[in-house]
PDB file of C-alpha atoms in Angstrom:
ATOM      1  CA  MET A   1     -55.275  -9.306  30.869  1.00 97.00           C
ATOM      2  CA  GLU A   2     -55.449  -5.584  30.244  1.00 98.00           C
ATOM      3  CA  THR A   3     -56.672  -4.386  26.848  1.00 98.00           C
ATOM      4  CA  THR A   4     -57.423  -1.160  25.036  1.00 98.00           C
ATOM      5  CA  THR A   5     -57.737   0.142  21.506  1.00 98.00           C
ATOM      6  CA  LEU A   6     -55.956   3.004  19.821  1.00 98.00           C
ATOM      7  CA  ALA A   7     -57.710   5.065  17.153  1.00 97.00           C
ATOM      8  CA  VAL A   8     -55.192   5.982  14.466  1.00 97.00           C
ATOM      9  CA  ARG A   9     -55.973   8.321  11.583  1.00 95.00           C
ATOM     10  CA  THR A  10     -53.699   7.516   8.674  1.00 91.00           C
ATOM     11  CA  GLY A  11     -55.369   9.779   6.117  1.00 85.00           C
ATOM     12  CA  GLY A  12     -55.454   9.070   2.422  1.00 81.00           C
ATOM     13  CA  ASP A  13     -51.742   8.362   2.018  1.00 89.00           C
ATOM     14  CA  GLU A  14     -49.571   5.307   2.533  1.00 93.00           C
ATOM     15  CA  ARG A  15     -47.800   5.688   5.829  1.00 95.00           C
ATOM     16  CA  VAL A  16     -45.937   4.207   8.725  1.00 97.00           C
ATOM     17  CA  VAL A  17     -47.212   5.503  12.077  1.00 97.00           C
ATOM     18  CA  ASP A  18     -44.996   5.219  15.156  1.00 98.00           C
ATOM     19  CA  LEU A  19     -47.130   3.908  18.037  1.00 98.00           C
ATOM     20  CA  THR A  20     -44.341   3.560  20.605  1.00 98.00           C
ATOM     21  CA  ALA A  21     -45.391   6.549  22.733  1.00 98.00           C
ATOM     22  CA  GLN A  22     -49.021   5.373  22.798  1.00 98.00           C
ATOM     23  CA  VAL A  23     -47.855   1.866  23.743  1.00 98.00           C
ATOM     24  CA  GLY A  24     -45.844   3.386  26.609  1.00 98.00           C
ATOM     25  CA  ASP A  25     -48.870   5.408  27.754  1.00 98.00           C
ATOM     26  CA  ALA A  26     -51.016   2.268  27.863  1.00 98.00           C
ATOM     27  CA  LEU A  27     -48.366   0.369  29.830  1.00 98.00           C
ATOM     28  CA  ASP A  28     -48.141   3.274  32.299  1.00 98.00           C
ATOM     29  CA  ALA A  29     -51.940   3.363  32.714  1.00 98.00           C
ATOM     30  CA  TRP A  30     -51.953  -0.350  33.508  1.00 98.00           C
ATOM     31  CA  GLY A  31     -49.049  -0.112  35.930  1.00 98.00           C
ATOM     32  CA  ALA A  32     -47.275  -2.715  33.806  1.00 98.00           C
ATOM     33  CA  VAL A  33     -43.942  -4.024  35.068  1.00 98.00           C
ATOM     34  CA  GLU A  34     -43.193  -7.295  33.278  1.00 98.00           C
ATOM     35  CA  GLY A  35     -45.173  -9.365  30.827  1.00 98.00           C
ATOM     36  CA  LEU A  36     -46.114  -9.645  27.186  1.00 98.00           C
ATOM     37  CA  LEU A  37     -47.817  -7.021  25.034  1.00 98.00           C
ATOM     38  CA  SER A  38     -49.821  -8.084  22.001  1.00 98.00           C
ATOM     39  CA  VAL A  39     -50.251  -5.461  19.283  1.00 98.00           C
ATOM     40  CA  PHE A  40     -52.966  -6.330  16.740  1.00 98.00           C
ATOM     41  CA  VAL A  41     -54.535  -4.402  13.884  1.00 98.00           C
ATOM     42  CA  PRO A  42     -57.964  -5.905  13.064  1.00 97.00           C
ATOM     43  CA  HIS A  43     -57.983  -4.827   9.429  1.00 95.00           C
ATOM     44  CA  ALA A  44     -57.532  -6.872   6.245  1.00 93.00           C
ATOM     45  CA  THR A  45     -55.318  -4.179   4.721  1.00 94.00           C
ATOM     46  CA  ALA A  46     -52.783  -3.095   7.375  1.00 96.00           C
ATOM     47  CA  GLY A  47     -50.027  -4.548   9.513  1.00 98.00           C
ATOM     48  CA  VAL A  48     -47.708  -3.810  12.409  1.00 98.00           C
ATOM     49  CA  ALA A  49     -43.928  -3.861  12.404  1.00 98.00           C
ATOM     50  CA  VAL A  50     -40.926  -3.102  14.568  1.00 98.00           C
ATOM     51  CA  LEU A  51     -38.534  -0.802  12.738  1.00 96.00           C
ATOM     52  CA  GLU A  52     -36.479   2.363  12.961  1.00 95.00           C
ATOM     53  CA  THR A  53     -38.400   5.525  12.117  1.00 93.00           C
ATOM     54  CA  GLY A  54     -37.351   9.066  11.363  1.00 89.00           C
ATOM     55  CA  ALA A  55     -34.112   8.169   9.576  1.00 92.00           C
ATOM     56  CA  GLY A  56     -35.719   7.115   6.307  1.00 95.00           C
ATOM     57  CA  SER A  57     -36.429   3.456   7.089  1.00 95.00           C
ATOM     58  CA  ASP A  58     -40.173   4.074   7.155  1.00 94.00           C
ATOM     59  CA  GLU A  59     -40.044   5.584   3.650  1.00 96.00           C
ATOM     60  CA  ASP A  60     -37.740   2.752   2.536  1.00 97.00           C
ATOM     61  CA  LEU A  61     -40.283   0.209   3.798  1.00 97.00           C
ATOM     62  CA  LEU A  62     -43.112   1.856   1.855  1.00 96.00           C
ATOM     63  CA  ARG A  63     -40.942   1.975  -1.275  1.00 97.00           C
ATOM     64  CA  ALA A  64     -39.996  -1.693  -0.886  1.00 97.00           C
ATOM     65  CA  LEU A  65     -43.642  -2.650  -0.414  1.00 96.00           C
ATOM     66  CA  GLY A  66     -44.429  -0.711  -3.600  1.00 94.00           C
ATOM     67  CA  ASP A  67     -41.779  -2.761  -5.414  1.00 94.00           C
ATOM     68  CA  ILE A  68     -43.022  -6.068  -3.986  1.00 94.00           C
ATOM     69  CA  LEU A  69     -46.717  -5.194  -4.336  1.00 92.00           C
ATOM     70  CA  PRO A  70     -47.038  -2.850  -7.342  1.00 91.00           C
ATOM     71  CA  ALA A  71     -50.368  -1.085  -7.822  1.00 86.00           C
ATOM     72  CA  ALA A  72     -50.553  -2.543 -11.342  1.00 87.00           C
ATOM     73  CA  GLY A  73     -50.392  -6.069  -9.915  1.00 86.00           C
ATOM     74  CA  PRO A  74     -47.887  -8.876 -10.473  1.00 86.00           C
ATOM     75  CA  GLN A  75     -46.184  -8.453 -13.857  1.00 83.00           C
ATOM     76  CA  GLY A  76     -48.613  -5.581 -14.543  1.00 83.00           C
ATOM     77  CA  ARG A  77     -51.563  -7.970 -14.883  1.00 85.00           C
ATOM     78  CA  GLY A  78     -53.687  -6.416 -12.155  1.00 86.00           C
ATOM     79  CA  TRP A  79     -55.052  -7.895  -8.960  1.00 88.00           C
ATOM     80  CA  HIS A  80     -57.881 -10.425  -8.731  1.00 88.00           C
ATOM     81  CA  HIS A  81     -59.236  -8.560  -5.687  1.00 84.00           C
ATOM     82  CA  ALA A  82     -60.374  -5.513  -7.634  1.00 70.00           C
ATOM     83  CA  HIS A  83     -62.816  -3.417  -5.562  1.00 78.00           C
ATOM     84  CA  GLY A  84     -61.818  -0.019  -4.187  1.00 75.00           C
ATOM     85  CA  SER A  85     -59.291   2.382  -5.665  1.00 77.00           C
ATOM     86  CA  PRO A  86     -56.899   1.218  -8.413  1.00 71.00           C
ATOM     87  CA  GLY A  87     -54.294  -1.135  -6.953  1.00 74.00           C
ATOM     88  CA  HIS A  88     -56.350  -1.824  -3.816  1.00 84.00           C
ATOM     89  CA  GLY A  89     -55.883  -5.574  -4.250  1.00 89.00           C
ATOM     90  CA  ARG A  90     -52.272  -5.124  -3.127  1.00 91.00           C
ATOM     91  CA  ASP A  91     -53.497  -3.791   0.219  1.00 92.00           C
ATOM     92  CA  HIS A  92     -55.215  -7.118   0.888  1.00 93.00           C
ATOM     93  CA  VAL A  93     -51.932  -8.970   0.304  1.00 94.00           C
ATOM     94  CA  LEU A  94     -49.973  -6.663   2.646  1.00 95.00           C
ATOM     95  CA  PRO A  95     -50.813  -8.555   5.898  1.00 96.00           C
ATOM     96  CA  ALA A  96     -49.148 -11.676   4.473  1.00 96.00           C
ATOM     97  CA  ILE A  97     -45.896  -9.664   4.329  1.00 97.00           C
ATOM     98  CA  VAL A  98     -46.332  -7.206   7.226  1.00 98.00           C
ATOM     99  CA  SER A  99     -48.123  -9.218   9.916  1.00 98.00           C
ATOM    100  CA  PRO A 100     -51.292  -7.825  11.503  1.00 98.00           C
ATOM    101  CA  SER A 101     -49.972  -8.783  14.950  1.00 98.00           C
ATOM    102  CA  MET A 102     -46.875  -8.998  17.106  1.00 98.00           C
ATOM    103  CA  VAL A 103     -45.896  -9.747  20.696  1.00 98.00           C
ATOM    104  CA  VAL A 104     -43.414  -7.484  22.462  1.00 98.00           C
ATOM    105  CA  PRO A 105     -41.845  -8.358  25.826  1.00 98.00           C
ATOM    106  CA  VAL A 106     -42.290  -5.750  28.541  1.00 98.00           C
ATOM    107  CA  LEU A 107     -39.522  -5.290  31.104  1.00 98.00           C
ATOM    108  CA  GLU A 108     -39.435  -2.662  33.848  1.00 98.00           C
ATOM    109  CA  GLY A 109     -42.662  -1.161  32.480  1.00 98.00           C
ATOM    110  CA  ARG A 110     -41.314  -0.482  28.949  1.00 98.00           C
ATOM    111  CA  PRO A 111     -41.435  -2.425  25.713  1.00 98.00           C
ATOM    112  CA  ALA A 112     -38.120  -4.314  25.467  1.00 98.00           C
ATOM    113  CA  LEU A 113     -37.136  -2.775  22.128  1.00 97.00           C
ATOM    114  CA  GLY A 114     -33.683  -2.165  20.731  1.00 96.00           C
ATOM    115  CA  THR A 115     -32.179   1.330  20.711  1.00 94.00           C
ATOM    116  CA  TRP A 116     -33.615   2.386  17.349  1.00 95.00           C
ATOM    117  CA  GLN A 117     -36.721   0.196  17.274  1.00 97.00           C
ATOM    118  CA  SER A 118     -40.296   1.472  17.324  1.00 98.00           C
ATOM    119  CA  VAL A 119     -43.688  -0.247  17.236  1.00 98.00           C
ATOM    120  CA  CYS A 120     -45.389   0.923  14.043  1.00 98.00           C
ATOM    121  CA  LEU A 121     -48.638   0.637  12.130  1.00 98.00           C
ATOM    122  CA  VAL A 122     -48.040   0.067   8.404  1.00 98.00           C
ATOM    123  CA  ASP A 123     -50.933   1.201   6.216  1.00 96.00           C
ATOM    124  CA  THR A 124     -50.864   1.263   2.407  1.00 93.00           C
ATOM    125  CA  ASN A 125     -54.660   1.436   2.010  1.00 91.00           C
ATOM    126  CA  ARG A 126     -55.764   4.855   0.786  1.00 86.00           C
ATOM    127  CA  ASP A 127     -59.432   3.847   1.010  1.00 88.00           C
ATOM    128  CA  ASN A 128     -59.555   3.557   4.828  1.00 88.00           C
ATOM    129  CA  ALA A 129     -58.257   6.609   6.690  1.00 90.00           C
ATOM    130  CA  ASP A 130     -59.194   5.427  10.193  1.00 94.00           C
ATOM    131  CA  ARG A 131     -57.555   2.429  11.855  1.00 96.00           C
ATOM    132  CA  THR A 132     -57.908   0.631  15.154  1.00 97.00           C
ATOM    133  CA  VAL A 133     -54.987  -1.006  16.935  1.00 98.00           C
ATOM    134  CA  ARG A 134     -55.676  -3.321  19.880  1.00 98.00           C
ATOM    135  CA  LEU A 135     -53.141  -3.519  22.696  1.00 98.00           C
ATOM    136  CA  SER A 136     -53.431  -6.434  25.125  1.00 98.00           C
ATOM    137  CA  PHE A 137     -51.063  -6.897  28.067  1.00 98.00           C
ATOM    138  CA  VAL A 138     -50.575 -10.109  30.042  1.00 98.00           C
ATOM    139  CA  ARG A 139     -48.609  -9.743  33.266  1.00 98.00           C
ATOM    140  CA  GLY A 140     -45.602 -11.983  33.830  1.00 94.00           C
TER     141      GLY A 140
END
């Protein structure tokens, strides 16, 4: 198995970060041809997703997450997990909705994604500006 970590600076804003180019660079460095790529974010307040970016879907995802996980908490009653900035409890629920891991097939040295799909980090936590993403590749 080949493995590496990516350091991703998300800053103090909610954001979706496209990792597809960095995933491709790692596969190139490993001389990957076919196999499975695990993408994992070892944080309690972030996730990874496959989605279209650049056409508004990333902003739509963040808006939808804001609707599902409002900063004020369910029905405006707050979050039980209350440390950090206001609304931070929602960030700890995020990985139950946007998984912290995924497996992507690799064919001919590239992630086998659809035309408009990208591998993305989803981070709503404004308290942690630096993230780590672990890539692990198992040859087929």
